[in-house]
Amino acid sequence: MSVHRDSQLDMFAKASPAIAKVRGPSRRLPSQPTAYSDEDMARTLEESGNYRILRKLTARPVASVRRPEFSQLGVILDTETTGLNHRSDEIIEIGAVAFTFNDNGAVGDIVGIYGGLQQPSLPIPPEITRLTGITDAMVEGQLIDIQSLRTLIEPADLIIAHNAGFDRPFCEAFSTIFAGKAWACSVSEIDWSVRGFEGTKLGYLVGQAGYFHEGHRAVDDCHALLEILDREQRDESPFTELYRASQRARIRIFAEHSPFEMKDHLKARGYRWSDGSDGRLKSWWIEVGEEDLGDELSYLRSEIYRWKEAEPPMVRLTAFDRFKL
């Protein structure tokens, strides 16, 4: 929001000739107009109840010294790609922001940043350029520096992506440096609705938190996500919730050979369909916490299979193998 400070202050700084004549001459110097900072004016508008102010999100600096009390290393990672299929589309930009944290999920400092472009084998589709702002001219002759990226990724205890189910397959197809790493998803492993957010897209989260940023460029999105994750809410930050969730195992249950007429029941319960093209079983599936496994099996046996001895296929997943294909 643009505020014309000079014009507003002039209203108070200049008295009309008519008023000056009635009051008569005075030897006192006219009082100087009060200087208001941008933050003062923003706060005044907010307190009126008629305005919402978005403040520009400023990236944190890289710390010169790593504090020993924050012993773990996280990397927020974002990719821009030529499309949605990791088998046929390519990464054209990677952004990574490395930060320290402790065993309780408290964030320390930024300790490293990497951002790089890469020229794909085919021209960038126009819709991708419209979305990301990345043009063929920008990526011409560009290569992502794997060694620089390796210095951030190899020591990382946890890689965080805002939709890890998208970024992880692309990254693992791109380089072996991502193999065997623990991943967390800031979309699916944080209950944003309980925190008062109306959506999970990064732009929604940033805006509802009272900020704006240069979106859809990888490093900028990484900085923005860190600020949202480290925002204190409900006695703990979203990152604390995310870190705790990443430490818990999940069970993926495949409702293989479930009756076709039960598909709407499964879908309503949160099951998703896999057509088998990605290497998974061709069936409806769901992920649940270990504590909910008994209830889910009871549901399948009584409501879907109608057979108390049914044993649907299951896979136990940790942060090391979640969000893979």
GROMACS .gro file of C-alpha atoms in nm:
model
  325
    1MET     CA    1   0.000   0.000   0.000
    2SER     CA    2   0.142   0.335  -0.099
    3VAL     CA    3   0.106   0.620   0.149
    4HIS     CA    4   0.175   0.976   0.029
    5ARG     CA    5   0.344   1.094   0.345
    6ASP     CA    6   0.443   1.443   0.223
    7SER     CA    7   0.096   1.538   0.110
    8GLN     CA    8  -0.055   1.421   0.440
    9LEU     CA    9   0.197   1.605   0.651
   10ASP     CA   10   0.144   1.924   0.449
   11MET     CA   11  -0.214   1.932   0.575
   12PHE     CA   12  -0.079   1.986   0.926
   13ALA     CA   13   0.228   2.191   0.838
   14LYS     CA   14   0.054   2.473   0.650
   15ALA     CA   15  -0.204   2.704   0.812
   16SER     CA   16  -0.442   2.900   0.590
   17PRO     CA   17  -0.390   3.282   0.566
   18ALA     CA   18  -0.736   3.345   0.709
   19ILE     CA   19  -0.663   3.161   1.029
   20ALA     CA   20  -0.326   3.330   1.068
   21LYS     CA   21  -0.490   3.677   1.041
   22VAL     CA   22  -0.743   3.606   1.315
   23ARG     CA   23  -0.477   3.483   1.554
   24GLY     CA   24  -0.252   3.781   1.488
   25PRO     CA   25   0.124   3.788   1.470
   26SER     CA   26   0.327   3.551   1.679
   27ARG     CA   27   0.695   3.531   1.741
   28ARG     CA   28   0.690   3.157   1.808
   29LEU     CA   29   0.841   2.944   1.537
   30PRO     CA   30   0.588   2.714   1.372
   31SER     CA   31   0.602   2.364   1.511
   32GLN     CA   32   0.766   2.108   1.285
   33PRO     CA   33   0.550   1.829   1.150
   34THR     CA   34   0.593   1.497   1.330
   35ALA     CA   35   0.809   1.251   1.136
   36TYR     CA   36   0.633   0.918   1.097
   37SER     CA   37   0.821   0.605   0.997
   38ASP     CA   38   0.678   0.361   0.748
   39GLU     CA   39   0.616   0.118   1.034
   40ASP     CA   40   0.434   0.388   1.237
   41MET     CA   41   0.200   0.458   0.948
   42ALA     CA   42   0.146   0.087   0.879
   43ARG     CA   43   0.061   0.026   1.246
   44THR     CA   44  -0.181   0.320   1.249
   45LEU     CA   45  -0.364   0.182   0.946
   46GLU     CA   46  -0.380  -0.166   1.099
   47GLU     CA   47  -0.511  -0.036   1.430
   48SER     CA   48  -0.795   0.140   1.250
   49GLY     CA   49  -0.941  -0.199   1.165
   50ASN     CA   50  -0.999  -0.092   0.804
   51TYR     CA   51  -0.672  -0.214   0.653
   52ARG     CA   52  -0.447  -0.519   0.640
   53ILE     CA   53  -0.081  -0.446   0.574
   54LEU     CA   54   0.158  -0.688   0.405
   55ARG     CA   55   0.522  -0.637   0.496
   56LYS     CA   56   0.800  -0.736   0.258
   57LEU     CA   57   0.966  -1.053   0.372
   58THR     CA   58   1.338  -0.998   0.426
   59ALA     CA   59   1.574  -1.294   0.399
   60ARG     CA   60   1.783  -1.377   0.703
   61PRO     CA   61   2.161  -1.335   0.666
   62VAL     CA   62   2.404  -1.626   0.666
   63ALA     CA   63   2.557  -1.668   1.012
   64SER     CA   64   2.935  -1.638   1.031
   65VAL     CA   65   2.958  -1.885   1.321
   66ARG     CA   66   2.756  -2.201   1.375
   67ARG     CA   67   2.621  -2.211   1.731
   68PRO     CA   68   2.692  -2.549   1.899
   69GLU     CA   69   2.353  -2.564   2.074
   70PHE     CA   70   2.189  -2.607   1.731
   71SER     CA   71   2.356  -2.932   1.632
   72GLN     CA   72   2.132  -3.050   1.349
   73LEU     CA   73   2.121  -2.931   0.990
   74GLY     CA   74   1.809  -2.886   0.779
   75VAL     CA   75   1.787  -2.783   0.415
   76ILE     CA   76   1.480  -2.619   0.267
   77LEU     CA   77   1.478  -2.707  -0.101
   78ASP     CA   78   1.270  -2.591  -0.395
   79THR     CA   79   1.280  -2.677  -0.764
   80GLU     CA   80   1.142  -2.520  -1.079
   81THR     CA   81   1.085  -2.767  -1.360
   82THR     CA   82   0.968  -2.784  -1.720
   83GLY     CA   83   0.661  -2.984  -1.619
   84LEU     CA   84   0.507  -3.223  -1.367
   85ASN     CA   85   0.651  -3.561  -1.473
   86HIS     CA   86   0.994  -3.636  -1.329
   87ARG     CA   87   1.050  -3.904  -1.593
   88SER     CA   88   1.010  -3.674  -1.893
   89ASP     CA   89   1.048  -3.319  -1.756
   90GLU     CA   90   1.361  -3.153  -1.623
   91ILE     CA   91   1.478  -2.929  -1.340
   92ILE     CA   92   1.562  -2.577  -1.457
   93GLU     CA   93   1.631  -2.424  -1.116
   94ILE     CA   94   1.720  -2.545  -0.769
   95GLY     CA   95   1.721  -2.331  -0.457
   96ALA     CA   96   1.845  -2.449  -0.119
   97VAL     CA   97   1.870  -2.276   0.220
   98ALA     CA   98   2.058  -2.465   0.492
   99PHE     CA   99   1.979  -2.386   0.855
  100THR     CA  100   2.057  -2.527   1.197
  101PHE     CA  101   1.808  -2.655   1.454
  102ASN     CA  102   1.811  -2.848   1.779
  103ASP     CA  103   1.653  -3.171   1.901
  104ASN     CA  104   1.342  -2.984   2.018
  105GLY     CA  105   1.275  -2.841   1.673
  106ALA     CA  106   1.393  -2.487   1.750
  107VAL     CA  107   1.546  -2.310   1.451
  108GLY     CA  108   1.895  -2.161   1.482
  109ASP     CA  109   2.064  -1.979   1.193
  110ILE     CA  110   2.102  -1.992   0.818
  111VAL     CA  111   2.443  -2.140   0.741
  112GLY     CA  112   2.437  -2.178   0.364
  113ILE     CA  113   2.249  -2.082   0.048
  114TYR     CA  114   2.261  -2.214  -0.306
  115GLY     CA  115   2.065  -2.115  -0.614
  116GLY     CA  116   2.135  -2.224  -0.969
  117LEU     CA  117   1.977  -2.246  -1.312
  118GLN     CA  118   2.015  -2.520  -1.572
  119GLN     CA  119   1.943  -2.526  -1.943
  120PRO     CA  120   1.704  -2.810  -2.029
  121SER     CA  121   1.735  -3.027  -2.339
  122LEU     CA  122   1.420  -2.871  -2.489
  123PRO     CA  123   1.284  -2.513  -2.486
  124ILE     CA  124   1.097  -2.413  -2.171
  125PRO     CA  125   0.719  -2.435  -2.231
  126PRO     CA  126   0.550  -2.092  -2.240
  127GLU     CA  127   0.322  -2.178  -1.947
  128ILE     CA  128   0.626  -2.256  -1.730
  129THR     CA  129   0.784  -1.923  -1.821
  130ARG     CA  130   0.459  -1.746  -1.729
  131LEU     CA  131   0.452  -1.926  -1.395
  132THR     CA  132   0.819  -1.897  -1.295
  133GLY     CA  133   0.949  -1.602  -1.494
  134ILE     CA  134   1.236  -1.822  -1.617
  135THR     CA  135   1.306  -1.782  -1.987
  136ASP     CA  136   1.520  -1.974  -2.235
  137ALA     CA  137   1.759  -1.678  -2.245
  138MET     CA  138   1.809  -1.695  -1.867
  139VAL     CA  139   1.907  -2.062  -1.867
  140GLU     CA  140   2.113  -2.064  -2.187
  141GLY     CA  141   2.450  -2.220  -2.110
  142GLN     CA  142   2.365  -2.257  -1.739
  143LEU     CA  143   2.448  -2.565  -1.531
  144ILE     CA  144   2.358  -2.634  -1.170
  145ASP     CA  145   2.678  -2.659  -0.964
  146ILE     CA  146   2.653  -3.007  -0.816
  147GLN     CA  147   2.958  -2.961  -0.593
  148SER     CA  148   2.817  -2.646  -0.432
  149LEU     CA  149   2.484  -2.820  -0.384
  150ARG     CA  150   2.658  -3.126  -0.241
  151THR     CA  151   2.818  -2.921   0.041
  152LEU     CA  152   2.466  -2.839   0.166
  153ILE     CA  153   2.288  -3.168   0.098
  154GLU     CA  154   2.538  -3.432   0.213
  155PRO     CA  155   2.558  -3.322   0.581
  156ALA     CA  156   2.184  -3.248   0.605
  157ASP     CA  157   1.985  -3.437   0.868
  158LEU     CA  158   1.654  -3.340   0.705
  159ILE     CA  159   1.548  -3.199   0.368
  160ILE     CA  160   1.224  -3.000   0.368
  161ALA     CA  161   1.019  -2.927   0.059
  162HIS     CA  162   0.680  -2.763   0.021
  163ASN     CA  163   0.527  -3.065  -0.155
  164ALA     CA  164   0.803  -3.321  -0.113
  165GLY     CA  165   0.605  -3.570  -0.321
  166PHE     CA  166   0.684  -3.350  -0.620
  167ASP     CA  167   1.037  -3.232  -0.543
  168ARG     CA  168   1.190  -3.555  -0.413
  169PRO     CA  169   1.140  -3.766  -0.730
  170PHE     CA  170   1.278  -3.483  -0.947
  171CYS     CA  171   1.581  -3.439  -0.720
  172GLU     CA  172   1.660  -3.808  -0.699
  173ALA     CA  173   1.633  -3.839  -1.076
  174PHE     CA  174   1.863  -3.537  -1.110
  175SER     CA  175   2.150  -3.646  -0.882
  176THR     CA  176   2.258  -3.926  -0.650
  177ILE     CA  177   2.345  -3.670  -0.379
  178PHE     CA  178   1.979  -3.685  -0.273
  179ALA     CA  179   1.972  -4.064  -0.234
  180GLY     CA  180   1.921  -4.195   0.117
  181LYS     CA  181   1.829  -3.860   0.272
  182ALA     CA  182   1.545  -3.800   0.517
  183TRP     CA  183   1.270  -3.578   0.375
  184ALA     CA  184   0.981  -3.386   0.529
  185CYS     CA  185   0.685  -3.222   0.357
  186SER     CA  186   0.565  -2.884   0.484
  187VAL     CA  187   0.233  -2.931   0.304
  188SER     CA  188   0.117  -3.269   0.432
  189GLU     CA  189   0.296  -3.294   0.768
  190ILE     CA  190   0.169  -2.969   0.922
  191ASP     CA  191  -0.196  -2.909   1.010
  192TRP     CA  192  -0.221  -2.558   0.864
  193SER     CA  193  -0.599  -2.538   0.906
  194VAL     CA  194  -0.572  -2.576   1.283
  195ARG     CA  195  -0.325  -2.287   1.274
  196GLY     CA  196  -0.585  -2.065   1.107
  197PHE     CA  197  -0.459  -2.080   0.748
  198GLU     CA  198  -0.714  -2.117   0.470
  199GLY     CA  199  -0.486  -2.294   0.223
  200THR     CA  200  -0.152  -2.472   0.200
  201LYS     CA  201   0.001  -2.302  -0.104
  202LEU     CA  202   0.308  -2.106  -0.007
  203GLY     CA  203   0.160  -1.780  -0.139
  204TYR     CA  204  -0.145  -1.822   0.086
  205LEU     CA  205   0.069  -1.898   0.390
  206VAL     CA  206   0.296  -1.599   0.332
  207GLY     CA  207   0.005  -1.360   0.271
  208GLN     CA  208  -0.197  -1.476   0.570
  209ALA     CA  209   0.111  -1.441   0.789
  210GLY     CA  210   0.125  -1.073   0.687
  211TYR     CA  211   0.407  -1.081   0.432
  212PHE     CA  212   0.473  -1.074   0.059
  213HIS     CA  213   0.778  -1.194  -0.131
  214GLU     CA  214   0.913  -1.252  -0.479
  215GLY     CA  215   0.740  -1.583  -0.544
  216HIS     CA  216   0.811  -1.867  -0.786
  217ARG     CA  217   1.189  -1.830  -0.780
  218ALA     CA  218   1.349  -2.116  -0.593
  219VAL     CA  219   1.574  -1.942  -0.338
  220ASP     CA  220   1.313  -1.674  -0.262
  221ASP     CA  221   1.056  -1.945  -0.192
  222CYS     CA  222   1.301  -2.124   0.038
  223HIS     CA  223   1.358  -1.808   0.244
  224ALA     CA  224   0.983  -1.747   0.260
  225LEU     CA  225   0.911  -2.100   0.378
  226LEU     CA  226   1.172  -2.075   0.654
  227GLU     CA  227   1.005  -1.761   0.790
  228ILE     CA  228   0.665  -1.928   0.796
  229LEU     CA  229   0.802  -2.246   0.954
  230ASP     CA  230   0.979  -2.052   1.229
  231ARG     CA  231   0.671  -1.849   1.322
  232GLU     CA  232   0.558  -1.915   1.679
  233GLN     CA  233   0.197  -2.039   1.692
  234ARG     CA  234  -0.007  -2.249   1.933
  235ASP     CA  235   0.287  -2.281   2.176
  236GLU     CA  236   0.509  -2.430   1.906
  237SER     CA  237   0.631  -2.332   1.562
  238PRO     CA  238   0.518  -2.508   1.245
  239PHE     CA  239   0.873  -2.637   1.208
  240THR     CA  240   0.856  -2.805   1.549
  241GLU     CA  241   0.537  -2.982   1.438
  242LEU     CA  242   0.699  -3.077   1.107
  243TYR     CA  243   1.014  -3.211   1.270
  244ARG     CA  244   0.818  -3.424   1.515
  245ALA     CA  245   0.604  -3.563   1.234
  246SER     CA  246   0.914  -3.652   1.034
  247GLN     CA  247   1.042  -3.863   1.326
  248ARG     CA  248   0.733  -4.084   1.330
  249ALA     CA  249   0.687  -4.384   1.105
  250ARG     CA  250   0.382  -4.411   0.882
  251ILE     CA  251   0.211  -4.717   0.742
  252ARG     CA  252   0.094  -4.722   0.379
  253ILE     CA  253  -0.196  -4.962   0.338
  254PHE     CA  254  -0.304  -5.085  -0.004
  255ALA     CA  255  -0.670  -5.187  -0.031
  256GLU     CA  256  -0.576  -5.433  -0.306
  257HIS     CA  257  -0.860  -5.625  -0.471
  258SER     CA  258  -1.120  -5.416  -0.290
  259PRO     CA  259  -1.469  -5.442  -0.448
  260PHE     CA  260  -1.525  -5.185  -0.721
  261GLU     CA  261  -1.853  -5.072  -0.567
  262MET     CA  262  -1.665  -4.965  -0.252
  263LYS     CA  263  -1.446  -4.709  -0.430
  264ASP     CA  264  -1.657  -4.412  -0.320
  265HIS     CA  265  -1.638  -4.527   0.043
  266LEU     CA  266  -1.260  -4.554   0.021
  267LYS     CA  267  -1.227  -4.216  -0.145
  268ALA     CA  268  -1.446  -4.052   0.119
  269ARG     CA  269  -1.221  -4.198   0.391
  270GLY     CA  270  -0.911  -4.044   0.233
  271TYR     CA  271  -0.780  -4.325   0.015
  272ARG     CA  272  -0.611  -4.233  -0.312
  273TRP     CA  273  -0.601  -4.432  -0.635
  274SER     CA  274  -0.278  -4.565  -0.786
  275ASP     CA  275  -0.299  -4.691  -1.142
  276GLY     CA  276   0.026  -4.885  -1.105
  277SER     CA  277   0.222  -4.671  -1.351
  278ASP     CA  278   0.455  -4.540  -1.079
  279GLY     CA  279   0.558  -4.882  -0.955
  280ARG     CA  280   0.306  -4.900  -0.671
  281LEU     CA  281   0.032  -5.160  -0.649
  282LYS     CA  282  -0.269  -5.088  -0.864
  283SER     CA  283  -0.517  -5.016  -0.588
  284TRP     CA  284  -0.658  -4.762  -0.347
  285TRP     CA  285  -0.413  -4.669  -0.071
  286ILE     CA  286  -0.378  -4.457   0.240
  287GLU     CA  287  -0.106  -4.363   0.489
  288VAL     CA  288  -0.177  -4.372   0.861
  289GLY     CA  289   0.025  -4.338   1.177
  290GLU     CA  290   0.131  -4.655   1.355
  291GLU     CA  291  -0.111  -4.572   1.634
  292ASP     CA  292  -0.402  -4.576   1.385
  293LEU     CA  293  -0.311  -4.901   1.209
  294GLY     CA  294  -0.545  -5.119   1.414
  295ASP     CA  295  -0.848  -4.898   1.348
  296GLU     CA  296  -0.775  -4.884   0.974
  297LEU     CA  297  -0.740  -5.259   0.943
  298SER     CA  298  -1.064  -5.305   1.136
  299TYR     CA  299  -1.239  -5.068   0.894
  300LEU     CA  300  -1.111  -5.253   0.586
  301ARG     CA  301  -1.200  -5.595   0.723
  302SER     CA  302  -1.549  -5.501   0.839
  303GLU     CA  303  -1.660  -5.242   0.582
  304ILE     CA  304  -1.466  -5.315   0.262
  305TYR     CA  305  -1.362  -5.681   0.245
  306ARG     CA  306  -1.628  -5.814   0.488
  307TRP     CA  307  -1.374  -6.075   0.591
  308LYS     CA  308  -1.210  -6.061   0.932
  309GLU     CA  309  -0.897  -6.247   0.817
  310ALA     CA  310  -0.815  -6.003   0.535
  311GLU     CA  311  -0.451  -5.892   0.529
  312PRO     CA  312  -0.405  -5.603   0.284
  313PRO     CA  313  -0.047  -5.528   0.171
  314MET     CA  314   0.133  -5.274   0.391
  315VAL     CA  315   0.460  -5.083   0.382
  316ARG     CA  316   0.623  -4.912   0.682
  317LEU     CA  317   0.766  -4.574   0.585
  318THR     CA  318   1.007  -4.337   0.758
  319ALA     CA  319   1.139  -3.998   0.650
  320PHE     CA  320   1.407  -4.184   0.452
  321ASP     CA  321   1.160  -4.348   0.217
  322ARG     CA  322   0.848  -4.128   0.231
  323PHE     CA  323   0.764  -3.914  -0.072
  324LYS     CA  324   0.959  -4.140  -0.302
  325LEU     CA  325   0.791  -4.304  -0.597
   0.00000   0.00000   0.00000
